Short mmCIF file of C-alpha atoms and ligand atoms in Angstrom, two decimals:
data_model
loop_
_atom_site.label_atom_id
_atom_site.label_comp_id
_atom_site.label_asym_id
_atom_site.label_seq_id
_atom_site.Cartn_x
_atom_site.Cartn_y
_atom_site.Cartn_z
CA MET D 1 65.48 65.42 -161.08
CA ALA D 2 68.23 67.85 -162.14
CA ARG D 3 69.78 65.17 -164.36
CA GLN D 4 66.41 64.46 -165.90
CA HIS D 5 65.86 68.17 -166.50
CA LEU D 6 69.24 68.58 -168.14
CA GLU D 7 68.65 65.64 -170.37
CA THR D 8 65.26 67.00 -171.39
CA SER D 9 66.62 70.48 -171.92
CA ARG D 10 69.46 69.11 -174.05
CA LEU D 11 66.94 67.38 -176.25
CA LEU D 12 64.38 70.15 -176.37
CA GLY D 13 66.59 73.22 -176.13
CA VAL D 14 64.56 74.39 -173.14
CA ASP D 15 66.29 75.76 -170.05
CA PHE D 16 63.67 75.70 -167.38
CA ILE D 17 60.77 73.35 -167.00
CA PRO D 18 57.91 74.82 -165.00
CA VAL D 19 56.92 72.94 -161.88
CA ARG D 20 53.38 73.04 -160.54
CA PRO D 21 52.55 76.63 -159.48
CA VAL D 22 52.15 77.24 -155.79
CA ALA D 23 49.18 79.26 -154.53
CA ALA D 24 51.07 80.69 -151.59
CA ALA D 25 54.62 80.18 -150.45
CA PRO D 26 54.72 77.65 -147.61
CA ALA D 27 57.06 78.11 -144.68
CA ALA D 28 60.49 76.52 -145.01
CA ARG D 29 60.40 72.86 -144.11
CA GLN D 30 61.65 72.10 -140.66
CA GLY D 31 63.77 69.01 -140.14
CA ALA D 32 63.54 67.77 -143.72
CA ALA D 33 65.89 64.86 -144.44
CA ALA D 34 69.26 66.09 -145.69
CA ASP D 35 69.82 65.43 -149.38
CA PRO D 36 73.52 65.37 -150.28
CA GLN D 37 72.66 66.51 -153.83
CA ALA D 38 70.64 69.50 -152.60
CA PRO D 39 71.98 73.01 -153.18
CA PRO D 40 73.28 74.81 -150.09
CA PRO D 41 70.76 76.72 -147.98
CA PRO D 42 70.94 80.52 -147.66
CA PRO D 43 72.88 81.95 -144.72
CA THR D 44 71.21 82.58 -141.40
CA VAL D 45 72.17 85.51 -139.20
CA GLU D 46 74.17 83.00 -137.11
CA ASP D 47 76.04 81.93 -140.24
CA MET D 48 76.84 85.56 -140.92
CA ARG D 49 78.21 85.97 -137.38
CA SER D 50 80.61 83.07 -137.71
CA ALA D 51 81.23 83.65 -141.38
CA SER D 52 84.25 82.67 -143.33
CA GLY D 53 84.68 82.73 -147.09
CA PRO D 54 82.26 84.85 -149.10
CA LEU D 55 80.25 85.92 -146.06
CA GLN D 56 83.25 87.06 -144.04
CA GLY D 57 83.18 90.70 -143.10
CA GLN D 58 79.66 91.26 -144.35
CA LEU D 59 77.87 91.23 -141.02
CA GLU D 60 79.00 94.70 -140.08
CA PHE D 61 77.55 95.91 -143.35
CA ALA D 62 74.48 93.74 -142.94
CA GLY D 63 73.77 94.88 -139.39
CA SER D 64 71.96 92.76 -136.84
CA ALA D 65 68.52 91.23 -137.15
CA GLU D 66 67.62 92.44 -133.66
CA ALA D 67 67.95 96.05 -134.73
CA ALA D 68 65.79 95.68 -137.85
CA PRO D 69 62.89 98.16 -138.01
CA PRO D 70 59.40 96.67 -137.90
CA GLU D 71 58.13 95.37 -141.24
CA LEU D 72 55.28 97.24 -142.92
CA ALA D 73 51.94 95.41 -142.94
CA ALA D 74 51.40 93.66 -146.28
CA THR D 75 48.47 95.95 -147.12
CA LYS D 76 50.64 99.04 -146.64
CA LYS D 77 53.45 97.92 -148.93
CA GLY D 78 51.65 98.60 -152.24
CA PRO D 79 50.72 102.19 -151.34
CA ALA D 80 54.24 102.73 -149.93
CA LEU D 81 55.74 101.59 -153.23
CA GLU D 82 53.40 103.86 -155.19
CA ALA D 83 54.42 106.81 -153.02
CA LEU D 84 58.07 105.90 -153.57
CA ARG D 85 57.50 105.67 -157.33
CA ALA D 86 56.02 109.18 -157.35
CA ARG D 87 58.92 110.52 -155.27
CA HIS D 88 61.44 108.75 -157.49
CA ASP D 89 60.00 110.20 -160.68
CA LYS D 90 60.06 113.69 -159.16
CA GLU D 91 63.33 113.58 -157.28
CA CYS D 92 65.75 110.93 -158.58
CA PRO D 93 68.99 112.84 -159.30
CA HIS D 94 69.76 110.49 -162.18
CA CYS D 95 66.38 109.86 -163.82
CA THR D 96 65.25 113.49 -163.66
CA THR D 97 68.37 114.70 -165.45
CA VAL D 98 68.90 112.11 -168.21
CA THR D 99 66.96 112.59 -171.43
CA ASP D 100 67.68 109.47 -173.46
CA HIS D 101 64.84 107.37 -172.11
CA THR D 102 61.13 107.33 -172.93
CA GLN D 103 59.87 106.65 -169.42
CA THR D 104 61.08 105.32 -166.09
CA VAL D 105 60.72 101.64 -165.24
CA PHE D 106 60.08 101.49 -161.51
CA GLY D 107 59.61 97.73 -161.06
CA GLU D 108 56.60 95.46 -160.66
CA GLY D 109 55.22 92.45 -158.86
CA ASP D 110 53.86 91.48 -155.47
CA PRO D 111 54.69 94.26 -152.98
CA ASP D 112 54.85 91.56 -150.29
CA ALA D 113 56.97 89.12 -152.36
CA ARG D 114 59.35 86.72 -150.63
CA LEU D 115 61.52 86.66 -153.71
CA MET D 116 62.94 89.63 -155.55
CA PHE D 117 64.93 89.68 -158.80
CA ILE D 118 67.20 92.62 -159.44
CA GLY D 119 68.70 93.37 -162.84
CA GLU D 120 70.81 96.12 -164.27
CA ALA D 121 68.69 98.65 -166.13
CA PRO D 122 65.75 98.74 -168.54
CA GLY D 123 66.44 97.80 -172.15
CA GLU D 124 64.65 98.94 -175.29
CA GLU D 125 61.46 96.95 -174.76
CA GLU D 126 61.29 97.92 -171.09
CA ASP D 127 61.77 101.57 -171.99
CA ARG D 128 58.91 101.30 -174.48
CA THR D 129 56.49 99.54 -172.11
CA GLY D 130 57.53 100.94 -168.71
CA ARG D 131 57.83 97.36 -167.36
CA PRO D 132 60.98 95.49 -166.24
CA PHE D 133 62.23 92.38 -168.02
CA VAL D 134 59.67 92.11 -170.82
CA GLY D 135 62.07 91.62 -173.75
CA ARG D 136 63.89 88.40 -174.69
CA ALA D 137 65.78 88.29 -171.40
CA GLY D 138 62.48 88.83 -169.63
CA LYS D 139 60.94 85.80 -171.32
CA LYS D 140 63.86 83.74 -170.05
CA LEU D 141 63.39 85.20 -166.58
CA ASP D 142 59.72 84.19 -166.72
CA GLU D 143 60.84 80.61 -167.45
CA MET D 144 63.22 80.72 -164.50
CA ILE D 145 60.43 81.89 -162.21
CA LYS D 146 58.04 79.22 -163.43
CA SER D 147 60.70 76.56 -162.95
CA ILE D 148 60.45 77.03 -159.19
CA GLY D 149 56.67 76.91 -159.16
CA LEU D 150 55.98 80.64 -159.02
CA GLU D 151 54.29 83.06 -161.37
CA ARG D 152 55.81 86.39 -162.32
CA GLU D 153 53.07 88.16 -160.31
CA GLN D 154 54.23 86.38 -157.13
CA VAL D 155 57.74 87.86 -157.18
CA TYR D 156 59.00 91.43 -157.45
CA ILE D 157 61.27 92.51 -160.31
CA ALA D 158 63.33 95.70 -160.35
CA ASN D 159 66.56 97.14 -161.66
CA ILE D 160 69.40 99.18 -160.22
CA LEU D 161 68.69 101.98 -162.69
CA LYS D 162 65.14 103.00 -163.49
CA SER D 163 66.00 104.71 -166.78
CA ARG D 164 67.43 103.04 -169.84
CA PRO D 165 71.09 103.99 -170.36
CA LEU D 166 71.92 105.35 -173.79
CA GLY D 167 72.74 102.49 -176.19
CA ASN D 168 72.01 99.89 -173.50
CA ARG D 169 75.45 100.36 -171.98
CA THR D 170 76.34 99.19 -168.47
CA PRO D 171 75.30 101.76 -165.84
CA LEU D 172 78.04 104.18 -164.76
CA GLN D 173 78.87 104.56 -161.09
CA PRO D 174 77.47 108.12 -160.76
CA GLU D 175 74.22 106.87 -162.33
CA VAL D 176 74.05 104.01 -159.84
CA ASP D 177 74.84 106.38 -156.97
CA GLY D 178 72.01 108.68 -158.02
CA CYS D 179 69.25 106.14 -158.63
CA SER D 180 70.03 103.22 -156.32
CA PRO D 181 68.86 104.80 -153.03
CA PHE D 182 65.36 104.34 -154.46
CA LEU D 183 66.03 100.65 -155.05
CA ALA D 184 67.30 100.37 -151.47
CA GLU D 185 64.03 101.92 -150.28
CA GLN D 186 62.07 99.52 -152.51
CA ILE D 187 63.86 96.55 -150.90
CA ARG D 188 63.21 97.98 -147.44
CA ILE D 189 59.47 98.19 -148.16
CA ILE D 190 59.14 94.76 -149.81
CA ARG D 191 61.59 93.05 -147.43
CA PRO D 192 61.95 89.82 -149.41
CA LYS D 193 63.45 86.70 -147.88
CA VAL D 194 65.69 86.15 -150.89
CA ILE D 195 67.10 88.44 -153.58
CA VAL D 196 68.43 86.98 -156.82
CA ALA D 197 71.02 89.34 -158.32
CA LEU D 198 70.87 88.99 -162.09
CA GLY D 199 74.35 89.55 -163.50
CA GLY D 200 77.52 91.31 -162.42
CA PRO D 201 76.33 94.91 -161.98
CA ALA D 202 73.42 93.86 -159.73
CA ALA D 203 75.63 91.52 -157.69
CA LYS D 204 78.36 94.14 -157.33
CA PHE D 205 75.91 96.77 -156.21
CA LEU D 206 74.03 94.59 -153.72
CA LEU D 207 77.14 93.02 -152.21
CA ARG D 208 79.37 96.09 -152.43
CA THR D 209 82.11 94.13 -154.06
CA SER D 210 84.28 94.44 -157.13
CA GLU D 211 84.34 90.66 -157.52
CA GLY D 212 83.10 89.42 -160.92
CA ILE D 213 79.93 87.40 -161.46
CA THR D 214 81.90 84.26 -162.35
CA ARG D 215 83.22 84.11 -158.78
CA LEU D 216 80.07 85.37 -157.07
CA ARG D 217 77.55 83.22 -158.91
CA GLY D 218 75.92 80.43 -156.96
CA GLN D 219 77.38 81.65 -153.63
CA TRP D 220 74.89 82.77 -151.03
CA SER D 221 75.79 86.16 -149.65
CA VAL D 222 74.16 89.00 -147.75
CA TYR D 223 72.61 92.33 -148.63
CA GLY D 224 72.09 94.62 -145.73
CA ASP D 225 71.37 98.26 -145.33
CA GLY D 226 72.17 98.82 -141.71
CA ALA D 227 69.72 96.68 -139.85
CA LEU D 228 68.27 94.38 -142.44
CA PRO D 229 70.25 91.37 -143.67
CA ILE D 230 68.70 89.66 -146.70
CA ALA D 231 70.08 86.52 -148.38
CA VAL D 232 71.34 87.20 -151.89
CA LEU D 233 72.11 84.65 -154.57
CA PRO D 234 73.94 86.08 -157.56
CA THR D 235 73.36 84.28 -160.83
CA PHE D 236 73.93 84.99 -164.49
CA HIS D 237 71.86 87.62 -166.21
CA PRO D 238 69.27 85.89 -168.46
CA ALA D 239 70.65 87.90 -171.41
CA TYR D 240 74.06 86.33 -170.71
CA LEU D 241 72.44 82.91 -170.72
CA LEU D 242 70.89 83.66 -174.10
CA ARG D 243 74.26 84.75 -175.47
CA ASN D 244 76.11 81.79 -173.92
CA TYR D 245 73.66 79.02 -174.45
CA THR D 246 75.92 76.18 -173.34
CA LEU D 247 75.05 73.18 -171.25
CA ASP D 248 77.43 74.46 -168.56
CA THR D 249 75.75 77.87 -168.27
CA ARG D 250 72.27 76.36 -168.30
CA LYS D 251 73.24 73.82 -165.67
CA LYS D 252 74.67 76.53 -163.39
CA MET D 253 71.56 78.64 -163.72
CA TRP D 254 69.36 75.64 -163.06
CA THR D 255 71.34 74.84 -159.90
CA ASP D 256 70.95 78.43 -158.72
CA MET D 257 67.19 78.37 -159.21
CA GLN D 258 67.01 75.07 -157.32
CA ALA D 259 68.87 76.72 -154.43
CA VAL D 260 66.37 79.57 -154.41
CA GLN D 261 63.48 77.12 -154.49
CA ALA D 262 64.92 75.24 -151.51
CA ALA D 263 65.60 78.47 -149.60
CA LEU D 264 61.96 79.46 -149.94
CA GLY D 265 60.72 76.01 -148.97
CA LEU D 266 59.11 75.58 -152.39
CA ASP D 267 60.81 72.31 -153.26
N1 URA B 301 67.93 93.70 -168.56
C1 URA B 301 67.89 94.19 -167.30
O1 URA B 301 68.89 94.15 -166.58
N2 URA B 301 66.73 94.69 -166.88
C2 URA B 301 65.62 94.73 -167.61
O2 URA B 301 64.59 95.19 -167.12
C3 URA B 301 65.69 94.20 -168.91
C4 URA B 301 66.85 93.69 -169.37
#
């Protein structure tokens, strides 16, 4: 299927071909026959315990599943996010002091999503509309989401920074330090099964590493804030894909999305 997709995309210049949308995410398949071509599954807590390679040393940071606080009921997550948005806009040490943006971009999607995408910071179009990933990169992200059978409304999309940095530059560390506790709280409320880190800054922040995206991409890793380990798959930022529109980049991104699809039992 991947070969067929690549061939089609080479001919049509399309990166992601939507698969049939799913009404609700089914549970991961138990005991499905192993496919040697299939992308690797996300780590389990057991994997984290006996980790080597990219997962090594992350369990302490990730904490233990046993100690995780109870999850909010699905119906309480939306109101909790709205309350957090109001608190963020009033109290965020970064967003309440910068003046270069038009409005904050809190994030949007299903408050009970199993899949969360996290980018860097709002761009021009996002700053204008107050919505994340609605510019050119956002259109590409929409294609990526559809390629695994989901609609944008079924996932949750947010950024590390909720205000557009001046001139679209990469967020500075003090800006990340000021705003990101609100993202951490957002993740805690939504509690997705999988987070896709879009690009280097998101991957570095979520995984607390200085490793570059080229090395991190396609490797399952773990985000944890004390008691809550969540599988993270770093991939390229869709804007990077648009700038580096090569077969190699498109193939890597396709593979990453396939891995996410398999991890959520959507394949
Ligand atoms: N790039 C990002 O990282 N986030 C957005 O919301 C838009 C573009």
